[in-house]
């Protein structure tokens, strides 16, 4: 499986934007980039995903480099509730085989938000 | 929908005992995942079912672990015999069919297992 690399931790102040980077230099053309986050004492929750184009939803934006070897999750205005571990995951898009649809989590980035 | 439901939420058992963790996926979802989370190893994928069939069980640590999905609305993860190193939070997740467009996985609240 293609691997992702994220910083161990990042800090932000409340109501400021946060840019969480992810490197995935071995990404294949059929890998989707997914982001999940895990709030304290909860299961992971989906944040956003994309393939090639930048994506926006109500939670965040995903900026994908032109060569797809890196991406950035953008929280436009961090709140205390955004303090969590953020995981960048590559998910194989092609049907068939045992790797299809698997979500393999790395260590993620621990985001601390200061009041 | 109530989301992915896992039971029990907490389980404390003695070493050597059999432990069964249960998961009810979201109705209509056809993929189901079992994960284990520890401080040392993070979130590990144990097994992945698609349409009730195990697709990839390469993450199952050893023969003491087994998982079943007898129907689309129920799955179990069994550990027999349990050992202290099995202590972890176990998560179940489900995902809708690919042709429904939405590809996000939904996770349960987890079962915290302590083996003493």
PDB file of C-alpha atoms in Angstrom:
ATOM      1  CA  UNK A   1       0.000   0.000   0.000  1.00  0.00           C
ATOM      2  CA  UNK A   2       1.201   3.512  -0.739  1.00  0.00           C
ATOM      3  CA  UNK A   3       2.345   5.301   2.394  1.00  0.00           C
ATOM      4  CA  UNK A   4       1.597   8.756   3.774  1.00  0.00           C
ATOM      5  CA  UNK A   5       3.795  10.955   5.962  1.00  0.00           C
ATOM      6  CA  UNK A   6       2.388  13.549   8.341  1.00  0.00           C
ATOM      7  CA  UNK A   7       3.893  15.711  11.076  1.00  0.00           C
ATOM      8  CA  UNK A   8       3.407  14.198  14.518  1.00  0.00           C
ATOM      9  CA  UNK A   9       1.770  17.308  15.925  1.00  0.00           C
ATOM     10  CA  UNK A  10       0.680  20.841  15.120  1.00  0.00           C
ATOM     11  CA  UNK A  11      -0.736  23.703  17.115  1.00  0.00           C
ATOM     12  CA  UNK A  12      -3.155  26.445  16.251  1.00  0.00           C
ATOM     13  CA  UNK A  13      -5.084  29.242  17.879  1.00  0.00           C
ATOM     14  CA  UNK A  14      -8.833  29.333  17.910  1.00  0.00           C
ATOM     15  CA  UNK A  15     -10.447  31.034  14.900  1.00  0.00           C
ATOM     16  CA  UNK A  16      -7.236  30.911  12.881  1.00  0.00           C
ATOM     17  CA  UNK A  17      -6.785  28.797   9.741  1.00  0.00           C
ATOM     18  CA  UNK A  18      -4.939  25.503  10.018  1.00  0.00           C
ATOM     19  CA  UNK A  19      -3.043  23.808   7.204  1.00  0.00           C
ATOM     20  CA  UNK A  20      -2.324  20.137   7.838  1.00  0.00           C
ATOM     21  CA  UNK A  21       0.168  18.696   5.344  1.00  0.00           C
ATOM     22  CA  UNK A  22       0.464  15.143   4.059  1.00  0.00           C
ATOM     23  CA  UNK A  23       3.135  13.682   1.803  1.00  0.00           C
ATOM     24  CA  UNK A  24       2.314  10.687  -0.379  1.00  0.00           C
ATOM     25  CA  UNK A  25       5.119  10.529  -2.899  1.00  0.00           C
ATOM     26  CA  UNK A  26       4.355   6.922  -3.922  1.00  0.00           C
ATOM     27  CA  UNK A  27       0.698   7.576  -4.684  1.00  0.00           C
ATOM     28  CA  UNK A  28      -0.673   5.772  -7.724  1.00  0.00           C
ATOM     29  CA  UNK A  29      -3.068   7.181 -10.267  1.00  0.00           C
ATOM     30  CA  UNK A  30      -5.915   5.158  -8.795  1.00  0.00           C
ATOM     31  CA  UNK A  31      -5.499   6.205  -5.166  1.00  0.00           C
ATOM     32  CA  UNK A  32      -8.004   8.545  -3.609  1.00  0.00           C
ATOM     33  CA  UNK A  33      -6.750  10.818  -0.811  1.00  0.00           C
ATOM     34  CA  UNK A  34      -8.953  10.574   2.262  1.00  0.00           C
ATOM     35  CA  UNK A  35      -8.831  12.512   5.507  1.00  0.00           C
ATOM     36  CA  UNK A  36     -10.359  11.299   8.738  1.00  0.00           C
ATOM     37  CA  UNK A  37     -10.112  12.715  12.217  1.00  0.00           C
ATOM     38  CA  UNK A  38     -10.493  11.183  15.644  1.00  0.00           C
ATOM     39  CA  UNK A  39     -11.783  13.267  18.503  1.00  0.00           C
ATOM     40  CA  UNK A  40     -10.828  12.192  22.034  1.00  0.00           C
ATOM     41  CA  UNK A  41     -12.554   8.977  23.124  1.00  0.00           C
ATOM     42  CA  UNK A  42     -14.407   8.613  19.830  1.00  0.00           C
ATOM     43  CA  UNK A  43     -14.106   6.595  16.655  1.00  0.00           C
ATOM     44  CA  UNK A  44     -12.606   8.194  13.573  1.00  0.00           C
ATOM     45  CA  UNK A  45     -14.894  10.327  11.436  1.00  0.00           C
ATOM     46  CA  UNK A  46     -14.688  11.185   7.765  1.00  0.00           C
ATOM     47  CA  UNK A  47     -13.580  14.695   6.888  1.00  0.00           C
ATOM     48  CA  UNK A  48     -13.045  14.920   3.143  1.00  0.00           C
ATOM     49  CA  UNK A  49     -11.581  13.110   0.149  1.00  0.00           C
ATOM     50  CA  UNK A  50     -10.374  13.866  -3.361  1.00  0.00           C
ATOM     51  CA  UNK A  51      -8.593  12.465  -6.382  1.00  0.00           C
ATOM     52  CA  UNK A  52      -7.030  15.288  -8.388  1.00  0.00           C
ATOM     53  CA  UNK A  53      -8.991  18.497  -7.944  1.00  0.00           C
ATOM     54  CA  UNK A  54      -9.266  20.593  -4.827  1.00  0.00           C
ATOM     55  CA  UNK A  55     -12.386  19.844  -2.792  1.00  0.00           C
ATOM     56  CA  UNK A  56     -14.483  21.818  -0.354  1.00  0.00           C
ATOM     57  CA  UNK A  57     -17.153  20.712   2.065  1.00  0.00           C
ATOM     58  CA  UNK A  58     -18.748  22.078   5.196  1.00  0.00           C
ATOM     59  CA  UNK A  59     -15.945  20.781   7.388  1.00  0.00           C
ATOM     60  CA  UNK A  60     -12.794  21.594   5.471  1.00  0.00           C
ATOM     61  CA  UNK A  61     -11.004  22.069   2.165  1.00  0.00           C
ATOM     62  CA  UNK A  62      -8.555  19.702   0.539  1.00  0.00           C
ATOM     63  CA  UNK A  63      -5.803  21.103  -1.628  1.00  0.00           C
ATOM     64  CA  UNK A  64      -4.055  18.514  -3.801  1.00  0.00           C
ATOM     65  CA  UNK A  65      -0.711  19.237  -5.430  1.00  0.00           C
ATOM     66  CA  UNK A  66      -0.600  19.069  -9.207  1.00  0.00           C
ATOM     67  CA  UNK A  67       1.695  16.021  -9.119  1.00  0.00           C
ATOM     68  CA  UNK A  68      -0.507  14.481  -6.370  1.00  0.00           C
ATOM     69  CA  UNK A  69       2.523  13.708  -4.249  1.00  0.00           C
ATOM     70  CA  UNK A  70       1.226  15.858  -1.416  1.00  0.00           C
ATOM     71  CA  UNK A  71      -1.996  17.339  -0.114  1.00  0.00           C
ATOM     72  CA  UNK A  72      -3.097  19.803   2.543  1.00  0.00           C
ATOM     73  CA  UNK A  73      -6.182  19.702   4.698  1.00  0.00           C
ATOM     74  CA  UNK A  74      -7.362  23.224   5.448  1.00  0.00           C
ATOM     75  CA  UNK A  75      -9.549  24.100   8.406  1.00  0.00           C
ATOM     76  CA  UNK A  76     -10.567  27.670   7.680  1.00  0.00           C
ATOM     77  CA  UNK A  77     -11.292  28.706  11.247  1.00  0.00           C
ATOM     78  CA  UNK A  78     -10.168  26.308  13.922  1.00  0.00           C
ATOM     79  CA  UNK A  79     -12.380  25.795  16.929  1.00  0.00           C
ATOM     80  CA  UNK A  80     -11.640  24.002  20.170  1.00  0.00           C
ATOM     81  CA  UNK A  81     -13.793  21.159  18.886  1.00  0.00           C
ATOM     82  CA  UNK A  82     -11.335  20.628  16.018  1.00  0.00           C
ATOM     83  CA  UNK A  83      -8.670  19.379  18.439  1.00  0.00           C
ATOM     84  CA  UNK A  84      -8.173  15.811  17.267  1.00  0.00           C
ATOM     85  CA  UNK A  85      -5.840  13.407  15.507  1.00  0.00           C
ATOM     86  CA  UNK A  86      -6.033  13.935  11.752  1.00  0.00           C
ATOM     87  CA  UNK A  87      -5.268  11.016   9.460  1.00  0.00           C
ATOM     88  CA  UNK A  88      -4.352  11.228   5.796  1.00  0.00           C
ATOM     89  CA  UNK A  89      -5.083   7.933   4.035  1.00  0.00           C
ATOM     90  CA  UNK A  90      -4.750   6.650   0.487  1.00  0.00           C
ATOM     91  CA  UNK A  91      -7.580   4.433  -0.680  1.00  0.00           C
ATOM     92  CA  UNK A  92      -7.281   2.298  -3.758  1.00  0.00           C
ATOM     93  CA  UNK A  93     -10.074   3.176  -6.142  1.00  0.00           C
ATOM     94  CA  UNK A  94      -9.921   0.249  -8.536  1.00  0.00           C
ATOM     95  CA  UNK A  95     -12.351  -2.560  -7.973  1.00  0.00           C
ATOM     96  CA  UNK A  96     -11.047  -6.050  -7.436  1.00  0.00           C
ATOM     97  CA  UNK A  97      -8.248  -7.463  -5.337  1.00  0.00           C
ATOM     98  CA  UNK A  98      -7.833  -7.405  -1.594  1.00  0.00           C
ATOM     99  CA  UNK A  99      -6.594  -3.822  -1.466  1.00  0.00           C
ATOM    100  CA  UNK A 100      -9.739  -2.290  -2.904  1.00  0.00           C
ATOM    101  CA  UNK A 101     -11.526  -0.095  -0.420  1.00  0.00           C
ATOM    102  CA  UNK A 102      -9.089  -0.686   2.423  1.00  0.00           C
ATOM    103  CA  UNK A 103      -8.472   2.197   4.799  1.00  0.00           C
ATOM    104  CA  UNK A 104      -5.038   1.857   6.379  1.00  0.00           C
ATOM    105  CA  UNK A 105      -4.364   4.472   9.053  1.00  0.00           C
ATOM    106  CA  UNK A 106      -0.925   5.877   9.851  1.00  0.00           C
ATOM    107  CA  UNK A 107       0.020   7.720  13.028  1.00  0.00           C
ATOM    108  CA  UNK A 108      -1.703  10.943  12.035  1.00  0.00           C
ATOM    109  CA  UNK A 109      -1.176  14.522  13.212  1.00  0.00           C
ATOM    110  CA  UNK A 110      -2.245  15.558  16.679  1.00  0.00           C
ATOM    111  CA  UNK A 111      -3.807  19.010  16.359  1.00  0.00           C
ATOM    112  CA  UNK A 112      -3.931  21.161  19.460  1.00  0.00           C
ATOM    113  CA  UNK A 113      -6.130  24.262  19.366  1.00  0.00           C
ATOM    114  CA  UNK A 114      -5.443  27.008  21.899  1.00  0.00           C
ATOM    115  CA  UNK A 115      -8.216  29.341  23.108  1.00  0.00           C
TER     116      UNK A 115
ATOM    117  CA  UNK B   1     -30.144   5.665  11.449  1.00  0.00           C
ATOM    118  CA  UNK B   2     -28.407   5.136  14.783  1.00  0.00           C
ATOM    119  CA  UNK B   3     -25.028   4.690  13.175  1.00  0.00           C
ATOM    120  CA  UNK B   4     -22.681   1.758  13.672  1.00  0.00           C
ATOM    121  CA  UNK B   5     -23.513   0.094  16.960  1.00  0.00           C
ATOM    122  CA  UNK B   6     -20.915  -1.796  18.921  1.00  0.00           C
ATOM    123  CA  UNK B   7     -21.393  -3.814  22.075  1.00  0.00           C
ATOM    124  CA  UNK B   8     -20.309  -3.974  24.735  1.00  0.00           C
ATOM    125  CA  UNK B   9     -18.777  -0.506  25.173  1.00  0.00           C
ATOM    126  CA  UNK B  10     -16.464  -1.807  27.862  1.00  0.00           C
ATOM    127  CA  UNK B  11     -15.329  -5.320  28.634  1.00  0.00           C
ATOM    128  CA  UNK B  12     -13.042  -6.502  31.406  1.00  0.00           C
ATOM    129  CA  UNK B  13     -12.110 -10.148  31.347  1.00  0.00           C
ATOM    130  CA  UNK B  14      -9.554 -12.494  32.784  1.00  0.00           C
ATOM    131  CA  UNK B  15      -6.726 -13.911  30.765  1.00  0.00           C
ATOM    132  CA  UNK B  16      -7.721 -17.134  29.065  1.00  0.00           C
ATOM    133  CA  UNK B  17     -11.389 -16.276  28.772  1.00  0.00           C
ATOM    134  CA  UNK B  18     -13.241 -16.023  25.477  1.00  0.00           C
ATOM    135  CA  UNK B  19     -14.293 -12.528  24.432  1.00  0.00           C
ATOM    136  CA  UNK B  20     -16.883 -11.704  21.770  1.00  0.00           C
ATOM    137  CA  UNK B  21     -17.267  -8.206  20.402  1.00  0.00           C
ATOM    138  CA  UNK B  22     -20.331  -7.337  18.384  1.00  0.00           C
ATOM    139  CA  UNK B  23     -21.071  -4.885  15.606  1.00  0.00           C
ATOM    140  CA  UNK B  24     -24.239  -3.819  13.825  1.00  0.00           C
ATOM    141  CA  UNK B  25     -23.372  -1.867  10.685  1.00  0.00           C
ATOM    142  CA  UNK B  26     -25.508   0.862   9.198  1.00  0.00           C
ATOM    143  CA  UNK B  27     -28.406  -0.568   7.194  1.00  0.00           C
ATOM    144  CA  UNK B  28     -27.602  -0.749   3.491  1.00  0.00           C
ATOM    145  CA  UNK B  29     -23.843  -0.677   3.942  1.00  0.00           C
ATOM    146  CA  UNK B  30     -22.018  -3.581   2.345  1.00  0.00           C
ATOM    147  CA  UNK B  31     -18.457  -3.141   3.623  1.00  0.00           C
ATOM    148  CA  UNK B  32     -17.445  -3.752   7.214  1.00  0.00           C
ATOM    149  CA  UNK B  33     -14.100  -3.239   8.914  1.00  0.00           C
ATOM    150  CA  UNK B  34     -12.696  -4.272  12.281  1.00  0.00           C
ATOM    151  CA  UNK B  35      -9.850  -2.159  13.703  1.00  0.00           C
ATOM    152  CA  UNK B  36      -7.805  -2.330  16.889  1.00  0.00           C
ATOM    153  CA  UNK B  37      -6.272   0.771  18.469  1.00  0.00           C
ATOM    154  CA  UNK B  38      -3.473   0.920  21.017  1.00  0.00           C
ATOM    155  CA  UNK B  39      -1.103   3.681  22.012  1.00  0.00           C
ATOM    156  CA  UNK B  40       1.866   1.742  20.710  1.00  0.00           C
ATOM    157  CA  UNK B  41       0.509   0.581  17.356  1.00  0.00           C
ATOM    158  CA  UNK B  42      -2.188   3.110  16.530  1.00  0.00           C
ATOM    159  CA  UNK B  43      -5.187   2.034  14.442  1.00  0.00           C
ATOM    160  CA  UNK B  44      -4.638  -1.375  12.867  1.00  0.00           C
ATOM    161  CA  UNK B  45      -6.990  -2.901  10.330  1.00  0.00           C
ATOM    162  CA  UNK B  46      -7.748  -6.451  11.419  1.00  0.00           C
ATOM    163  CA  UNK B  47     -10.207  -7.662   8.803  1.00  0.00           C
ATOM    164  CA  UNK B  48     -12.366  -6.288   6.024  1.00  0.00           C
ATOM    165  CA  UNK B  49     -15.645  -7.785   4.757  1.00  0.00           C
ATOM    166  CA  UNK B  50     -17.430  -6.956   1.532  1.00  0.00           C
ATOM    167  CA  UNK B  51     -20.961  -8.308   1.028  1.00  0.00           C
ATOM    168  CA  UNK B  52     -20.494 -10.479   4.144  1.00  0.00           C
ATOM    169  CA  UNK B  53     -17.406 -12.160   2.679  1.00  0.00           C
ATOM    170  CA  UNK B  54     -13.966 -11.673   4.296  1.00  0.00           C
ATOM    171  CA  UNK B  55     -11.829  -9.958   1.679  1.00  0.00           C
ATOM    172  CA  UNK B  56      -8.645  -9.347   3.621  1.00  0.00           C
ATOM    173  CA  UNK B  57      -7.823 -10.810   7.028  1.00  0.00           C
ATOM    174  CA  UNK B  58      -4.088 -10.248   6.819  1.00  0.00           C
ATOM    175  CA  UNK B  59      -4.251  -7.957   9.841  1.00  0.00           C
ATOM    176  CA  UNK B  60      -5.663 -10.578  12.171  1.00  0.00           C
ATOM    177  CA  UNK B  61      -2.816 -11.044  14.646  1.00  0.00           C
ATOM    178  CA  UNK B  62      -3.037 -14.781  15.205  1.00  0.00           C
ATOM    179  CA  UNK B  63      -5.304 -17.781  15.320  1.00  0.00           C
ATOM    180  CA  UNK B  64      -6.786 -16.678  18.609  1.00  0.00           C
ATOM    181  CA  UNK B  65      -8.680 -14.027  16.677  1.00  0.00           C
ATOM    182  CA  UNK B  66     -11.628 -14.849  14.442  1.00  0.00           C
ATOM    183  CA  UNK B  67     -14.317 -12.741  12.801  1.00  0.00           C
ATOM    184  CA  UNK B  68     -17.625 -13.629  11.239  1.00  0.00           C
ATOM    185  CA  UNK B  69     -20.340 -11.835   9.353  1.00  0.00           C
ATOM    186  CA  UNK B  70     -23.305 -14.211   9.161  1.00  0.00           C
ATOM    187  CA  UNK B  71     -25.539 -11.589   7.561  1.00  0.00           C
ATOM    188  CA  UNK B  72     -25.484  -7.997   6.393  1.00  0.00           C
ATOM    189  CA  UNK B  73     -26.591  -6.628   9.750  1.00  0.00           C
ATOM    190  CA  UNK B  74     -24.256  -8.331  12.191  1.00  0.00           C
ATOM    191  CA  UNK B  75     -20.599  -9.140  12.721  1.00  0.00           C
ATOM    192  CA  UNK B  76     -18.569 -10.559  15.586  1.00  0.00           C
ATOM    193  CA  UNK B  77     -14.916 -10.486  16.516  1.00  0.00           C
ATOM    194  CA  UNK B  78     -13.922 -13.279  18.871  1.00  0.00           C
ATOM    195  CA  UNK B  79     -10.734 -13.710  20.864  1.00  0.00           C
ATOM    196  CA  UNK B  80     -10.139 -17.127  22.368  1.00  0.00           C
ATOM    197  CA  UNK B  81      -8.209 -17.367  24.605  1.00  0.00           C
ATOM    198  CA  UNK B  82      -7.708 -13.718  25.486  1.00  0.00           C
ATOM    199  CA  UNK B  83      -4.338 -12.373  26.674  1.00  0.00           C
ATOM    200  CA  UNK B  84      -3.369  -9.106  28.417  1.00  0.00           C
ATOM    201  CA  UNK B  85      -1.717  -7.859  25.217  1.00  0.00           C
ATOM    202  CA  UNK B  86      -5.115  -7.936  23.526  1.00  0.00           C
ATOM    203  CA  UNK B  87      -6.179  -4.997  25.677  1.00  0.00           C
ATOM    204  CA  UNK B  88      -7.142  -2.224  23.270  1.00  0.00           C
ATOM    205  CA  UNK B  89     -10.061  -0.308  21.831  1.00  0.00           C
ATOM    206  CA  UNK B  90     -11.709  -2.247  19.030  1.00  0.00           C
ATOM    207  CA  UNK B  91     -13.597  -0.286  16.379  1.00  0.00           C
ATOM    208  CA  UNK B  92     -16.059  -1.480  13.806  1.00  0.00           C
ATOM    209  CA  UNK B  93     -16.787   0.592  10.707  1.00  0.00           C
ATOM    210  CA  UNK B  94     -19.149   0.226   7.760  1.00  0.00           C
ATOM    211  CA  UNK B  95     -19.369   1.820   4.325  1.00  0.00           C
ATOM    212  CA  UNK B  96     -22.090   1.989   1.672  1.00  0.00           C
ATOM    213  CA  UNK B  97     -21.778   0.350  -1.743  1.00  0.00           C
ATOM    214  CA  UNK B  98     -19.502   2.138  -4.168  1.00  0.00           C
ATOM    215  CA  UNK B  99     -22.296   2.800  -6.613  1.00  0.00           C
ATOM    216  CA  UNK B 100     -24.087   4.936  -4.066  1.00  0.00           C
ATOM    217  CA  UNK B 101     -21.396   7.536  -4.557  1.00  0.00           C
ATOM    218  CA  UNK B 102     -20.647   8.157  -0.910  1.00  0.00           C
ATOM    219  CA  UNK B 103     -17.379   6.504  -0.030  1.00  0.00           C
ATOM    220  CA  UNK B 104     -16.982   7.522   3.569  1.00  0.00           C
ATOM    221  CA  UNK B 105     -16.694   4.921   6.284  1.00  0.00           C
ATOM    222  CA  UNK B 106     -18.664   5.346   9.483  1.00  0.00           C
ATOM    223  CA  UNK B 107     -17.133   4.184  12.731  1.00  0.00           C
ATOM    224  CA  UNK B 108     -18.755   2.942  15.890  1.00  0.00           C
ATOM    225  CA  UNK B 109     -17.897   4.233  19.336  1.00  0.00           C
ATOM    226  CA  UNK B 110     -15.614   1.299  19.979  1.00  0.00           C
ATOM    227  CA  UNK B 111     -15.307  -1.420  22.599  1.00  0.00           C
ATOM    228  CA  UNK B 112     -12.641  -0.895  25.225  1.00  0.00           C
ATOM    229  CA  UNK B 113     -11.282  -4.331  26.118  1.00  0.00           C
ATOM    230  CA  UNK B 114      -9.173  -4.908  29.200  1.00  0.00           C
ATOM    231  CA  UNK B 115      -7.709  -8.356  29.776  1.00  0.00           C
ATOM    232  CA  UNK B 116      -6.307  -8.825  33.273  1.00  0.00           C
TER     233      UNK B 116
END
